[in-house]
Structure formats: structure tokens, C-alpha cells
Amino acid sequence: MLGYILRRVLQLIPVFFGSTLLIYFLVFAMPGDPILALFGDKTPNAALLASLQDQYHLNDPFIVQYFYYITGIFRGDLGDTFSGQSVNDVLARTLPVTGRLAVMAIGIEFVLAIIIGTVSALRKGKIFDNTALVVSLLFVAMPIFVLAFLAQYFLAIQWGWFSPTVGAQNDWGDLWLPAIVLGLSLYATSMRLMRGSVIDTLNQDWVRTAYSKGMSRRQVIPTHVLRNSLIPVITNSATNFGVLLVGATVTEGIFNVPGVGNTLFQATLRHEGPTIVSFVTVFVIIYVLVNLVIDLLYGLLDPRIRYVK
């Protein structure tokens, strides 16, 4: 198992450097002068403009700027925004909010997918299965901003179950409504994966052998079926977790969640390179670590994976 973990960790190194290099290049290649964009319609004097460009190394070649950036990361310094704030402070303020939202959404998605997907597979072709498939199609086809506005209108305004917006209060309890919206928007794909995986596993020889030995359904389903059916759902949920960390901008905007999505969107409008690259780099690190954890879970769920060279 130790050798398997070491191989996976070593594979993350080129992924990290390749992704950060690509991200930095894309930001470097963005048209326009970010310092001028910071002043809006006003034009700064030449001395101030040159000073700010030197401060943020904007006059240096691309590879030199990347070197400054990557050395700062290894020192734990993500740089400063063009407004003078530390990116570390901005990230420390916004990432926990989006992190809580992502964890809650993935939890809702995962639980719904396992329960409904398993029951649908066991009742294949019956009313419950057909209804679950139709509902999942609705969630797949519905844009997330439509689902968000419907949830906001009915669950918050009409029925009063939740607060319609989050705002400065962003504890776990305040994030339930946007988490439900995100969880429902993602659950359909995971449910279909779980359903298909369970159906496929039910037809395997070892399941039929377990039944032939006299094991009951309550013994076979959790032990032999669910454990071997979880891998595609875990993979999809891990991917969704990474997507939520960077892609929940629309939901955060609708529910006024002070997370990284809104901050990253505003930084993109301002061409604020240090904020964009630093945020996305942190997302890359989190994403590869999540995938490392998923790889290790693969090895626990199916020991054969550890020995694949």
C-alpha cells in the first residue's frame, strides 16, 4: 500500500507544475493593462503607473514573472491584490465559505444518489425506477439558475423554510438552501451512475454465487453489491467537489454567498492576475489532493487496483 501511495504522490508533481504554468500563461496573455483597469476612467500619472508595474513585476518577461510567483507559493505567500490586500487573507476569508457549501452539496448529492440509485436498480422497470429516471432528466435539463430561483421562491419566500439569501451570516445552517440547489443539480448524474453500476454488479458471478450459498438479500446487497458499485459514484462526486470549489459562481451570486466564486469573478473582470492565479492554484492543489484520496479509496474498495502497474 505504501508503494501505491508513493506512486500516486509522485504523479501529482508534474500535474501541479504543468497546471500552474498553463494558468499563469493564460492570465499573462490576457489583453489590456490590469493597472490601468484598476483606475477605471481615470488615468494615473506615468511615475505611479511605472511604480505599480515594477511592484507587480508586470514589465518582466513571462518566465521571470512565473518564477517570482512559484517561489512565493513555496514560501506560503500568494502575493497581493492590486488593491493592496493580501491574497492569503482574501482566500482565508472566502475559501471556508465555499468549502462548507461544497461539502454540504456533495453530501446531499452522494446520499441521494446512493439511496435512489440503489432502489431504482433493485426495482428496475417498475414505477419507482421510471419516476426516478424522469425526475433525474428534469434536473439534468434544468439550468441551475432556474432551479435556484424556484428554490428561493418556494422554499424561502413562500414556505419560509430557509433564508432567501446568505450574506455575512454564512455558518453551516445558513448555507442549506444553496447547498440543496447544488446537490440536486448534481445528483442526477451520480444517481444514474449508481443505478447502472448496481445493475451491472447484480449480474456478476460472485453475486449469484453468494445467493447460491444461501445468503439473504440483506447480506448480499451491502457486502457484495454496494461496495463494488461505489467506485464510479465516488469518482463523479470527487470531480463535482473540485467543480464546486471554482464553479459555483452563479449560485453564490444568486444567494449572495461571500465565497471564492464571486471573488474570482470580480478579479477576472479587473484582470487581477495575482488573485486569479493564486485562487486557481489553490483549487488545483485541493483538486489533486482530493483525487489522491479517491485513488486511495479505490485501493481500499478494490484491492486489485493497488497492484495494477
Short mmCIF file of C-alpha atoms in Angstrom, two decimals:
data_model
loop_
_atom_site.label_atom_id
_atom_site.label_comp_id
_atom_site.label_asym_id
_atom_site.label_seq_id
_atom_site.Cartn_x
_atom_site.Cartn_y
_atom_site.Cartn_z
CA MET A 1 0.00 0.00 0.00
CA LEU A 2 2.89 2.38 0.76
CA GLY A 3 4.33 1.92 -2.73
CA TYR A 4 0.91 2.62 -4.24
CA ILE A 5 0.63 5.88 -2.24
CA LEU A 6 4.16 6.94 -3.22
CA ARG A 7 3.45 6.40 -6.93
CA ARG A 8 0.32 8.50 -6.72
CA VAL A 9 2.09 11.34 -4.88
CA LEU A 10 4.91 11.44 -7.45
CA GLN A 11 2.36 11.63 -10.26
CA LEU A 12 0.95 14.82 -8.71
CA ILE A 13 4.21 16.78 -9.11
CA PRO A 14 4.12 17.24 -12.92
CA VAL A 15 0.36 17.88 -12.69
CA PHE A 16 0.97 20.76 -10.26
CA PHE A 17 3.74 22.45 -12.26
CA GLY A 18 2.01 21.92 -15.60
CA SER A 19 -1.33 23.31 -14.43
CA THR A 20 0.15 26.37 -12.66
CA LEU A 21 2.33 27.15 -15.69
CA LEU A 22 -0.67 26.96 -18.01
CA ILE A 23 -2.86 29.06 -15.72
CA TYR A 24 -0.20 31.73 -15.33
CA PHE A 25 0.36 31.85 -19.09
CA LEU A 26 -3.36 32.32 -19.75
CA VAL A 27 -3.51 35.21 -17.28
CA PHE A 28 -0.28 36.66 -18.71
CA ALA A 29 -1.78 36.54 -22.22
CA MET A 30 -4.97 38.42 -21.26
CA PRO A 31 -5.28 41.65 -23.27
CA GLY A 32 -5.16 45.06 -21.64
CA ASP A 33 -3.23 46.62 -18.78
CA PRO A 34 -4.57 45.48 -15.37
CA ILE A 35 -3.11 48.53 -13.63
CA LEU A 36 -4.98 50.90 -15.94
CA ALA A 37 -8.14 48.83 -15.44
CA LEU A 38 -7.75 49.34 -11.69
CA PHE A 39 -8.12 53.12 -12.12
CA GLY A 40 -11.22 52.86 -14.30
CA ASP A 41 -11.84 56.05 -16.30
CA LYS A 42 -9.04 57.92 -14.55
CA THR A 43 -5.52 57.96 -15.97
CA PRO A 44 -2.68 57.64 -13.42
CA ASN A 45 0.50 59.65 -13.88
CA ALA A 46 3.42 57.91 -15.54
CA ALA A 47 5.52 57.67 -12.36
CA LEU A 48 2.75 55.94 -10.37
CA LEU A 49 1.98 53.61 -13.29
CA ALA A 50 5.64 52.61 -13.64
CA SER A 51 5.94 52.09 -9.86
CA LEU A 52 2.95 49.77 -9.73
CA GLN A 53 4.11 47.83 -12.79
CA ASP A 54 7.52 47.31 -11.16
CA GLN A 55 5.91 46.32 -7.85
CA TYR A 56 3.91 43.53 -9.52
CA HIS A 57 6.72 42.62 -11.98
CA LEU A 58 4.44 43.35 -14.94
CA ASN A 59 7.35 44.59 -17.06
CA ASP A 60 9.32 41.37 -16.63
CA PRO A 61 9.19 38.51 -19.18
CA PHE A 62 6.66 35.75 -18.62
CA ILE A 63 9.09 33.16 -17.29
CA VAL A 64 10.51 35.67 -14.77
CA GLN A 65 7.03 36.53 -13.52
CA TYR A 66 6.23 32.82 -13.18
CA PHE A 67 9.47 32.28 -11.24
CA TYR A 68 8.55 35.04 -8.77
CA TYR A 69 5.10 33.55 -8.41
CA ILE A 70 6.14 29.91 -7.90
CA THR A 71 8.86 30.83 -5.38
CA GLY A 72 6.27 32.84 -3.47
CA ILE A 73 3.99 29.78 -3.33
CA PHE A 74 6.75 27.68 -1.78
CA ARG A 75 7.22 30.41 0.83
CA GLY A 76 3.47 30.39 1.54
CA ASP A 77 3.00 33.85 0.00
CA LEU A 78 0.30 34.05 -2.67
CA GLY A 79 1.01 37.71 -3.40
CA ASP A 80 -1.13 40.83 -3.12
CA THR A 81 -4.18 42.03 -4.97
CA PHE A 82 -3.92 45.25 -6.98
CA SER A 83 -5.95 46.94 -4.25
CA GLY A 84 -3.22 46.12 -1.72
CA GLN A 85 -4.86 43.24 0.13
CA SER A 86 -3.01 40.01 0.80
CA VAL A 87 -4.34 37.17 -1.37
CA ASN A 88 -3.73 34.89 1.63
CA ASP A 89 -6.20 36.97 3.66
CA VAL A 90 -8.79 37.07 0.87
CA LEU A 91 -8.51 33.32 0.39
CA ALA A 92 -8.69 32.65 4.13
CA ARG A 93 -11.90 34.68 4.28
CA THR A 94 -13.69 33.20 1.26
CA LEU A 95 -12.47 29.60 0.88
CA PRO A 96 -14.03 28.27 4.12
CA VAL A 97 -17.43 29.58 2.97
CA THR A 98 -17.25 27.86 -0.42
CA GLY A 99 -15.70 24.79 1.21
CA ARG A 100 -18.66 24.42 3.58
CA LEU A 101 -21.06 24.92 0.67
CA ALA A 102 -19.26 22.30 -1.45
CA VAL A 103 -19.14 19.72 1.37
CA MET A 104 -22.85 20.13 2.07
CA ALA A 105 -23.79 19.93 -1.62
CA ILE A 106 -21.66 16.83 -2.22
CA GLY A 107 -23.11 15.20 0.89
CA ILE A 108 -26.66 15.79 -0.36
CA GLU A 109 -25.74 14.55 -3.84
CA PHE A 110 -23.95 11.44 -2.56
CA VAL A 111 -26.69 10.34 -0.15
CA LEU A 112 -29.49 10.87 -2.68
CA ALA A 113 -27.52 9.15 -5.45
CA ILE A 114 -26.76 6.04 -3.38
CA ILE A 115 -30.26 5.63 -1.94
CA ILE A 116 -32.30 6.43 -5.04
CA GLY A 117 -29.85 4.78 -7.45
CA THR A 118 -29.75 1.54 -5.46
CA VAL A 119 -33.52 1.35 -5.01
CA SER A 120 -34.05 2.11 -8.73
CA ALA A 121 -31.66 -0.69 -9.71
CA LEU A 122 -33.35 -3.18 -7.39
CA ARG A 123 -36.77 -2.12 -8.78
CA LYS A 124 -35.66 -1.88 -12.39
CA GLY A 125 -38.54 -1.20 -14.78
CA LYS A 126 -41.07 -0.51 -12.00
CA ILE A 127 -42.86 2.72 -11.10
CA PHE A 128 -40.19 3.95 -8.68
CA ASP A 129 -37.42 3.37 -11.23
CA ASN A 130 -39.26 5.11 -14.07
CA THR A 131 -40.22 8.06 -11.87
CA ALA A 132 -36.64 8.46 -10.61
CA LEU A 133 -35.29 8.45 -14.17
CA VAL A 134 -37.81 11.09 -15.32
CA VAL A 135 -37.05 13.34 -12.33
CA SER A 136 -33.30 12.99 -12.92
CA LEU A 137 -33.82 14.05 -16.55
CA LEU A 138 -35.62 17.17 -15.33
CA PHE A 139 -32.73 18.09 -13.04
CA VAL A 140 -30.19 17.47 -15.81
CA ALA A 141 -32.11 19.63 -18.29
CA MET A 142 -32.91 22.48 -15.88
CA PRO A 143 -30.33 25.32 -15.78
CA ILE A 144 -29.03 25.86 -12.28
CA PHE A 145 -30.15 29.50 -12.14
CA VAL A 146 -33.75 28.36 -12.84
CA LEU A 147 -33.53 25.74 -10.08
CA ALA A 148 -32.04 28.33 -7.74
CA PHE A 149 -34.79 30.88 -8.36
CA LEU A 150 -37.51 28.21 -7.95
CA ALA A 151 -35.98 27.01 -4.66
CA GLN A 152 -35.58 30.58 -3.49
CA TYR A 153 -39.21 31.45 -4.31
CA PHE A 154 -40.93 28.34 -2.94
CA LEU A 155 -38.66 27.10 -0.12
CA ALA A 156 -37.67 30.52 1.19
CA ILE A 157 -40.25 33.14 0.24
CA GLN A 158 -43.50 31.13 0.05
CA TRP A 159 -42.91 28.43 2.67
CA GLY A 160 -40.32 30.19 4.84
CA TRP A 161 -38.17 27.11 5.43
CA PHE A 162 -34.90 28.88 4.67
CA SER A 163 -33.48 32.37 4.38
CA PRO A 164 -33.57 33.54 0.73
CA THR A 165 -30.02 34.91 0.88
CA VAL A 166 -26.89 34.19 2.90
CA GLY A 167 -24.93 37.44 3.19
CA ALA A 168 -22.47 37.94 6.02
CA GLN A 169 -24.04 35.12 8.07
CA ASN A 170 -22.52 32.06 6.40
CA ASP A 171 -22.46 29.33 9.03
CA TRP A 172 -23.43 25.77 8.18
CA GLY A 173 -27.12 26.39 8.88
CA ASP A 174 -27.23 29.46 6.62
CA LEU A 175 -25.97 27.55 3.58
CA TRP A 176 -28.65 24.88 3.40
CA LEU A 177 -30.67 26.40 0.57
CA PRO A 178 -27.78 26.95 -1.91
CA ALA A 179 -26.37 23.56 -0.89
CA ILE A 180 -29.69 21.86 -1.68
CA VAL A 181 -29.79 23.59 -5.08
CA LEU A 182 -26.25 22.50 -5.94
CA GLY A 183 -26.80 18.98 -4.59
CA LEU A 184 -29.97 18.49 -6.64
CA SER A 185 -28.33 19.86 -9.78
CA LEU A 186 -25.51 17.30 -9.44
CA TYR A 187 -27.33 14.28 -8.05
CA ALA A 188 -28.96 13.12 -11.30
CA THR A 189 -25.71 12.03 -12.97
CA SER A 190 -24.47 10.25 -9.84
CA MET A 191 -27.83 8.53 -9.38
CA ARG A 192 -27.73 7.17 -12.93
CA LEU A 193 -24.14 6.01 -12.43
CA MET A 194 -25.11 4.26 -9.20
CA ARG A 195 -28.14 2.65 -10.81
CA GLY A 196 -26.16 1.34 -13.78
CA SER A 197 -23.31 0.14 -11.58
CA VAL A 198 -25.65 -1.76 -9.24
CA ILE A 199 -27.46 -3.38 -12.17
CA ASP A 200 -24.14 -4.46 -13.65
CA THR A 201 -22.89 -5.80 -10.30
CA LEU A 202 -26.10 -7.77 -9.70
CA ASN A 203 -25.32 -9.77 -12.86
CA GLN A 204 -21.79 -10.72 -11.77
CA ASP A 205 -20.88 -14.32 -10.97
CA TRP A 206 -19.83 -13.63 -7.38
CA VAL A 207 -23.27 -12.21 -6.57
CA ARG A 208 -25.01 -15.28 -7.97
CA THR A 209 -22.56 -17.45 -6.02
CA ALA A 210 -23.40 -15.58 -2.81
CA TYR A 211 -27.10 -16.22 -3.35
CA SER A 212 -26.43 -19.88 -4.16
CA LYS A 213 -24.67 -20.26 -0.79
CA GLY A 214 -27.86 -19.25 0.97
CA MET A 215 -27.02 -15.64 1.79
CA SER A 216 -30.01 -13.35 2.14
CA ARG A 217 -30.56 -10.20 0.12
CA ARG A 218 -29.82 -8.06 3.17
CA GLN A 219 -26.39 -9.70 3.35
CA VAL A 220 -25.57 -9.66 -0.36
CA ILE A 221 -26.60 -6.09 -1.24
CA PRO A 222 -24.44 -4.18 1.31
CA THR A 223 -21.46 -6.57 1.26
CA HIS A 224 -21.14 -7.68 -2.36
CA VAL A 225 -23.14 -5.18 -4.40
CA LEU A 226 -22.86 -1.71 -2.88
CA ARG A 227 -19.14 -1.88 -2.14
CA ASN A 228 -18.32 -2.82 -5.73
CA SER A 229 -20.76 -0.27 -7.17
CA LEU A 230 -19.47 2.83 -5.38
CA ILE A 231 -16.33 3.49 -7.45
CA PRO A 232 -17.97 5.40 -10.36
CA VAL A 233 -20.11 7.42 -7.94
CA ILE A 234 -17.09 8.32 -5.81
CA THR A 235 -15.20 9.40 -8.94
CA ASN A 236 -18.08 11.60 -10.09
CA SER A 237 -18.56 13.14 -6.63
CA ALA A 238 -14.84 13.91 -6.34
CA THR A 239 -14.94 15.64 -9.72
CA ASN A 240 -18.02 17.58 -8.66
CA PHE A 241 -16.29 18.69 -5.47
CA GLY A 242 -13.49 20.26 -7.48
CA VAL A 243 -16.00 21.85 -9.84
CA LEU A 244 -17.98 23.33 -6.95
CA LEU A 245 -14.91 24.96 -5.45
CA VAL A 246 -14.36 27.03 -8.58
CA GLY A 247 -17.63 26.82 -10.49
CA ALA A 248 -20.36 27.76 -8.00
CA THR A 249 -20.23 31.40 -9.12
CA VAL A 250 -23.85 31.57 -10.35
CA THR A 251 -25.28 30.01 -7.20
CA GLU A 252 -23.12 32.17 -4.95
CA GLY A 253 -24.28 35.24 -6.84
CA ILE A 254 -28.00 34.38 -6.59
CA PHE A 255 -27.84 33.57 -2.87
CA ASN A 256 -25.28 36.31 -2.08
CA VAL A 257 -22.76 33.80 -0.73
CA PRO A 258 -19.46 35.57 0.07
CA GLY A 259 -17.31 32.76 -1.34
CA VAL A 260 -14.49 32.31 -3.81
CA GLY A 261 -16.82 32.21 -6.83
CA ASN A 262 -17.85 35.85 -6.50
CA THR A 263 -14.33 36.93 -5.60
CA LEU A 264 -12.81 35.11 -8.57
CA PHE A 265 -15.42 36.56 -10.92
CA GLN A 266 -14.70 40.12 -9.75
CA ALA A 267 -10.94 39.52 -10.04
CA THR A 268 -11.39 38.31 -13.62
CA LEU A 269 -13.30 41.48 -14.51
CA ARG A 270 -10.43 43.54 -13.08
CA HIS A 271 -7.72 41.41 -14.79
CA GLU A 272 -6.26 40.90 -11.33
CA GLY A 273 -3.64 38.27 -12.16
CA PRO A 274 -2.28 37.52 -8.65
CA THR A 275 -5.78 36.81 -7.30
CA ILE A 276 -6.87 34.71 -10.29
CA VAL A 277 -3.72 32.59 -10.46
CA SER A 278 -3.44 32.15 -6.69
CA PHE A 279 -7.06 31.11 -6.29
CA VAL A 280 -6.94 28.68 -9.20
CA THR A 281 -3.61 27.28 -7.98
CA VAL A 282 -5.13 26.54 -4.58
CA PHE A 283 -8.03 24.85 -6.37
CA VAL A 284 -5.58 22.73 -8.37
CA ILE A 285 -3.80 21.67 -5.17
CA ILE A 286 -7.10 20.80 -3.48
CA TYR A 287 -8.31 19.01 -6.60
CA VAL A 288 -5.22 16.80 -6.93
CA LEU A 289 -5.29 16.04 -3.20
CA VAL A 290 -8.96 15.05 -3.45
CA ASN A 291 -8.11 12.79 -6.38
CA LEU A 292 -5.26 11.29 -4.35
CA VAL A 293 -7.72 10.48 -1.57
CA ILE A 294 -10.09 8.98 -4.15
CA ASP A 295 -7.28 6.81 -5.56
CA LEU A 296 -6.56 5.54 -2.06
CA LEU A 297 -10.25 4.79 -1.55
CA TYR A 298 -10.14 2.81 -4.80
CA GLY A 299 -7.36 0.71 -3.32
CA LEU A 300 -9.46 0.06 -0.20
CA LEU A 301 -12.66 -0.73 -2.08
CA ASP A 302 -10.95 -2.94 -4.68
CA PRO A 303 -7.51 -4.26 -3.58
CA ARG A 304 -6.75 -5.36 -7.15
CA ILE A 305 -6.25 -1.69 -8.12
CA ARG A 306 -3.16 -1.40 -5.86
CA TYR A 307 -1.28 -3.95 -7.90
CA VAL A 308 -2.02 -2.50 -11.35
CA LYS A 309 1.27 -1.19 -12.70
#
